[in-house]
Amino acid sequence: MSEQLVELDELRARFAAQFAAATSSSELEVLEREALAKGGALAAVSRGLGALGPDQRKEVGAHLHEVRTELTGMLRERREDLLRRERTARLEAERIDLTEVVGAPTVGHEHLVTRTQRELEDVFLGMGFSVVEGPEVEDDWHNFEALNFPPGHPARSSWDTFHVSLGDCDDVLLRTHTSPVQVRTMESQRPPIYVVAPGQVYRRETPDARHLAVFHQIEGLVVDRGITFGDLAGCVDTFTQAYFGEGIHARLRPGFFPFTEPSAELEVVCLFCRGEGCRTCSRTGWIELGGCGMVDPNVFAAVGIDPEEYTGFAFGFGIERFAQLRHDINDMRVMLDNDVRFLSQF
Ligand code: FA5
């Protein structure tokens, strides 16, 4: 067999194997150029035909035609196959599943505690109070000393809190109540004062059904000429009726706070048993919402207000307690669990 026939068989075998091994249509295009194009391997054999004798030229020419036809057919089949695979892969990648049901995006809303705070603010705004705010990181003077808790006062021990490494560590703390806003308000404005101050407070507390270590209070402060305990009682009564609705009964039970004298605890008739006595109210028929009292003259002295000219009352209520009572929530800790099944009910 002539040298050219052997070469053609080798070319056929090599390109057949390379066409079959190509993994993309663009790879196949390069192989097509190498095998069948003008400058390709078969064209080179064709160019050599002129140097052969007539018989041999005829024989090699016929074989060249056969090999070209064969390779062209293989190439076409392989190209169709690869293009089909590439189209399928592209369609798969770009597929949009029209049968997939995508739910509408859920829209959140205010947390129950925030909503309760706004509702309480609204009631007081309706009674002529303004809303003020104070810092959550406080100093000892505003949180304790100006409120008549001198250093070492035994009442400080029931208001343990978190101290902050800022300046003198003993002096900077997370406020234990909203009462320091009373002091800040009286330091910055003269009577008459009618304000409420809602906000977050902190205590070293083990959480239970009625207590959290981080919770909210709403403070109230009224300072004017001729304010009496009767005004405090009337204000608290009007407020509880407005928030809980008529038929709710509130009472003031004697209590103690260093910054009010006399002091009282505001209690409402247990909403779960209407005063009959149940487990929620420890069978007393009453539930404590906050403390209150007439502003102690020592507090007025600390902020430079003359107690002979002015008198006033203050109160501090727990916002989570209001929400708990109003919405029948037997364990306050669920308010911090972030469980949407609970949160979405309000
Ligand atoms: C005070 O914090 C006083 N500053 C209230 C006050 C203000 C008295 C003005 C007089 C004049 P007390 O520690 O009792 O008081 O807290 C007031 C209310 O906050 C409680 O009645 C309760 O409703 C709520 N509270 C207290 N501790 C917690 C707690 N750990 N978790 C949730 N709520 C609480």
Short mmCIF file of N, CA, C and O and ligand atoms in Angstrom, two decimals, residues 159 176-179 182 203 205 210-217 219-220 257 259-260 263-266 288-293 314-321 332, ligand 1:
data_model
loop_
_atom_site.label_atom_id
_atom_site.label_comp_id
_atom_site.label_asym_id
_atom_site.label_seq_id
_atom_site.Cartn_x
_atom_site.Cartn_y
_atom_site.Cartn_z
N TRP A 159 -31.70 47.23 93.99
CA TRP A 159 -31.67 47.79 92.62
C TRP A 159 -30.31 47.53 92.01
O TRP A 159 -29.72 48.40 91.38
N THR A 176 -31.51 51.63 86.42
CA THR A 176 -32.35 50.57 86.98
C THR A 176 -33.82 50.91 86.89
O THR A 176 -34.67 50.08 87.18
N HIS A 177 -34.11 52.17 86.59
CA HIS A 177 -35.50 52.62 86.47
C HIS A 177 -35.53 53.90 85.64
O HIS A 177 -34.46 54.44 85.30
N THR A 178 -36.70 54.37 85.30
CA THR A 178 -36.78 55.60 84.52
C THR A 178 -36.81 56.84 85.42
O THR A 178 -36.83 57.97 84.92
N SER A 179 -36.74 56.66 86.75
CA SER A 179 -36.81 57.80 87.66
C SER A 179 -35.68 58.83 87.47
O SER A 179 -35.89 60.00 87.75
N GLN A 182 -36.70 61.97 85.91
CA GLN A 182 -37.29 63.02 86.78
C GLN A 182 -36.23 64.07 87.08
O GLN A 182 -36.47 65.28 86.94
N ARG A 203 -31.84 45.51 85.22
CA ARG A 203 -31.59 45.10 86.61
C ARG A 203 -30.93 43.74 86.64
O ARG A 203 -31.15 42.92 85.74
N GLU A 205 -31.32 40.60 87.56
CA GLU A 205 -32.55 39.91 87.93
C GLU A 205 -32.58 38.55 87.24
O GLU A 205 -32.16 38.43 86.10
N ARG A 210 -42.92 37.07 85.79
CA ARG A 210 -43.27 38.48 85.94
C ARG A 210 -42.07 39.41 85.94
O ARG A 210 -42.21 40.62 86.15
N HIS A 211 -40.86 38.86 85.74
CA HIS A 211 -39.65 39.69 85.80
C HIS A 211 -38.71 39.40 84.64
O HIS A 211 -38.51 38.25 84.28
N LEU A 212 -38.10 40.48 84.11
CA LEU A 212 -37.04 40.35 83.11
C LEU A 212 -35.85 41.16 83.61
O LEU A 212 -36.00 42.02 84.48
N ALA A 213 -34.66 40.89 83.03
CA ALA A 213 -33.49 41.68 83.42
C ALA A 213 -33.41 42.97 82.62
O ALA A 213 -32.78 43.93 83.02
N VAL A 214 -34.06 42.97 81.45
CA VAL A 214 -34.15 44.18 80.63
C VAL A 214 -35.63 44.38 80.35
O VAL A 214 -36.27 43.50 79.79
N PHE A 215 -36.17 45.48 80.80
CA PHE A 215 -37.61 45.70 80.60
C PHE A 215 -37.87 47.19 80.42
O PHE A 215 -36.93 47.97 80.27
N HIS A 216 -39.12 47.57 80.37
CA HIS A 216 -39.47 48.97 80.09
C HIS A 216 -40.35 49.55 81.19
O HIS A 216 -41.18 48.83 81.76
N GLN A 217 -40.15 50.81 81.45
CA GLN A 217 -41.03 51.51 82.39
C GLN A 217 -41.52 52.80 81.73
O GLN A 217 -40.93 53.29 80.77
N GLU A 219 -42.28 56.54 83.22
CA GLU A 219 -42.19 57.39 84.41
C GLU A 219 -43.13 58.57 84.20
O GLU A 219 -43.33 59.03 83.08
N GLY A 220 -43.70 59.08 85.28
CA GLY A 220 -44.51 60.30 85.20
C GLY A 220 -44.02 61.29 86.24
O GLY A 220 -43.58 60.89 87.33
N PHE A 257 -40.44 54.31 98.75
CA PHE A 257 -39.38 54.65 97.80
C PHE A 257 -38.62 55.83 98.40
O PHE A 257 -39.26 56.74 98.94
N PHE A 259 -37.37 58.33 97.12
CA PHE A 259 -37.55 59.61 96.44
C PHE A 259 -38.98 60.13 96.45
O PHE A 259 -39.28 61.14 95.82
N THR A 260 -39.90 59.43 97.11
CA THR A 260 -41.27 59.95 97.26
C THR A 260 -41.70 59.78 98.72
O THR A 260 -41.32 58.82 99.39
N SER A 263 -45.24 57.32 99.87
CA SER A 263 -45.12 56.49 98.66
C SER A 263 -46.24 55.45 98.63
O SER A 263 -46.81 55.12 99.68
N ALA A 264 -46.52 54.97 97.42
CA ALA A 264 -47.58 53.96 97.30
C ALA A 264 -47.28 53.02 96.14
O ALA A 264 -46.49 53.35 95.26
N GLU A 265 -47.91 51.87 96.19
CA GLU A 265 -47.85 50.92 95.06
C GLU A 265 -49.20 51.02 94.35
O GLU A 265 -50.25 50.97 95.01
N LEU A 266 -49.15 51.17 93.02
CA LEU A 266 -50.40 51.15 92.26
C LEU A 266 -50.75 49.70 91.97
O LEU A 266 -49.94 48.96 91.41
N GLU A 288 -49.77 44.29 91.03
CA GLU A 288 -48.98 45.53 91.11
C GLU A 288 -48.49 45.98 89.73
O GLU A 288 -47.96 45.18 88.97
N LEU A 289 -48.72 47.25 89.44
CA LEU A 289 -48.27 47.79 88.15
C LEU A 289 -47.10 48.75 88.28
O LEU A 289 -46.36 48.97 87.33
N GLY A 290 -46.97 49.39 89.44
CA GLY A 290 -45.87 50.35 89.58
C GLY A 290 -45.90 51.06 90.92
O GLY A 290 -46.78 50.83 91.75
N GLY A 291 -44.87 51.93 91.08
CA GLY A 291 -44.79 52.70 92.32
C GLY A 291 -45.08 54.17 92.05
O GLY A 291 -44.98 54.63 90.91
N CYS A 292 -45.43 54.90 93.10
CA CYS A 292 -45.72 56.31 92.94
C CYS A 292 -45.66 57.02 94.29
O CYS A 292 -45.48 56.37 95.33
N GLY A 293 -45.82 58.31 94.27
CA GLY A 293 -45.83 59.05 95.53
C GLY A 293 -45.59 60.53 95.30
O GLY A 293 -45.41 60.97 94.15
N ALA A 314 -44.94 61.69 91.42
CA ALA A 314 -44.24 60.93 90.38
C ALA A 314 -44.75 59.50 90.41
O ALA A 314 -45.28 59.04 91.44
N PHE A 315 -44.61 58.83 89.29
CA PHE A 315 -44.96 57.40 89.25
C PHE A 315 -44.04 56.70 88.26
O PHE A 315 -43.44 57.34 87.38
N GLY A 316 -43.91 55.38 88.40
CA GLY A 316 -43.13 54.58 87.46
C GLY A 316 -43.81 53.24 87.30
O GLY A 316 -43.94 52.48 88.26
N PHE A 317 -44.30 52.98 86.08
CA PHE A 317 -45.07 51.74 85.83
C PHE A 317 -44.28 50.82 84.90
O PHE A 317 -43.56 51.28 84.01
N GLY A 318 -44.46 49.52 85.05
CA GLY A 318 -43.79 48.54 84.18
C GLY A 318 -44.62 48.31 82.92
O GLY A 318 -45.77 47.88 83.00
N ILE A 319 -44.01 48.60 81.76
CA ILE A 319 -44.78 48.51 80.50
C ILE A 319 -45.11 47.05 80.16
O ILE A 319 -46.24 46.74 79.74
N GLU A 320 -44.16 46.14 80.38
CA GLU A 320 -44.45 44.72 80.11
C GLU A 320 -45.62 44.24 80.97
O GLU A 320 -46.43 43.42 80.53
N ARG A 321 -45.71 44.74 82.21
CA ARG A 321 -46.81 44.33 83.09
C ARG A 321 -48.16 44.77 82.51
O ARG A 321 -49.15 44.05 82.59
N MET A 332 -44.14 36.46 81.12
CA MET A 332 -43.57 37.63 80.44
C MET A 332 -42.40 37.27 79.52
O MET A 332 -42.10 37.98 78.56
C1 FA5 B 1 -39.44 51.66 90.56
O1 FA5 B 1 -38.73 51.29 89.61
C2 FA5 B 1 -39.63 53.11 90.86
N1 FA5 B 1 -38.71 53.89 90.09
C3 FA5 B 1 -41.06 53.50 90.57
C4 FA5 B 1 -41.42 54.87 91.09
C5 FA5 B 1 -41.35 55.95 90.24
C6 FA5 B 1 -41.84 55.02 92.39
C7 FA5 B 1 -41.71 57.20 90.70
C8 FA5 B 1 -42.19 56.28 92.87
C9 FA5 B 1 -42.13 57.35 92.02
P1 FA5 B 1 -40.24 49.23 91.14
O2 FA5 B 1 -38.91 48.62 91.31
O3 FA5 B 1 -41.31 48.74 92.04
O4 FA5 B 1 -40.17 50.80 91.28
O5 FA5 B 1 -40.68 49.02 89.64
C10 FA5 B 1 -41.83 49.61 89.14
C11 FA5 B 1 -42.59 48.66 88.24
O6 FA5 B 1 -41.71 48.19 87.20
C12 FA5 B 1 -43.06 47.37 88.93
O7 FA5 B 1 -44.26 47.59 89.60
C13 FA5 B 1 -43.25 46.46 87.75
O8 FA5 B 1 -44.45 46.78 87.06
C14 FA5 B 1 -42.09 46.86 86.89
N2 FA5 B 1 -40.95 45.99 87.14
C15 FA5 B 1 -40.08 46.03 88.17
N3 FA5 B 1 -39.13 45.09 88.04
C16 FA5 B 1 -39.40 44.42 86.91
C17 FA5 B 1 -38.76 43.35 86.19
N4 FA5 B 1 -37.65 42.79 86.64
N5 FA5 B 1 -39.31 42.91 85.04
C18 FA5 B 1 -40.42 43.51 84.55
N6 FA5 B 1 -41.06 44.54 85.15
C19 FA5 B 1 -40.57 44.99 86.32
#
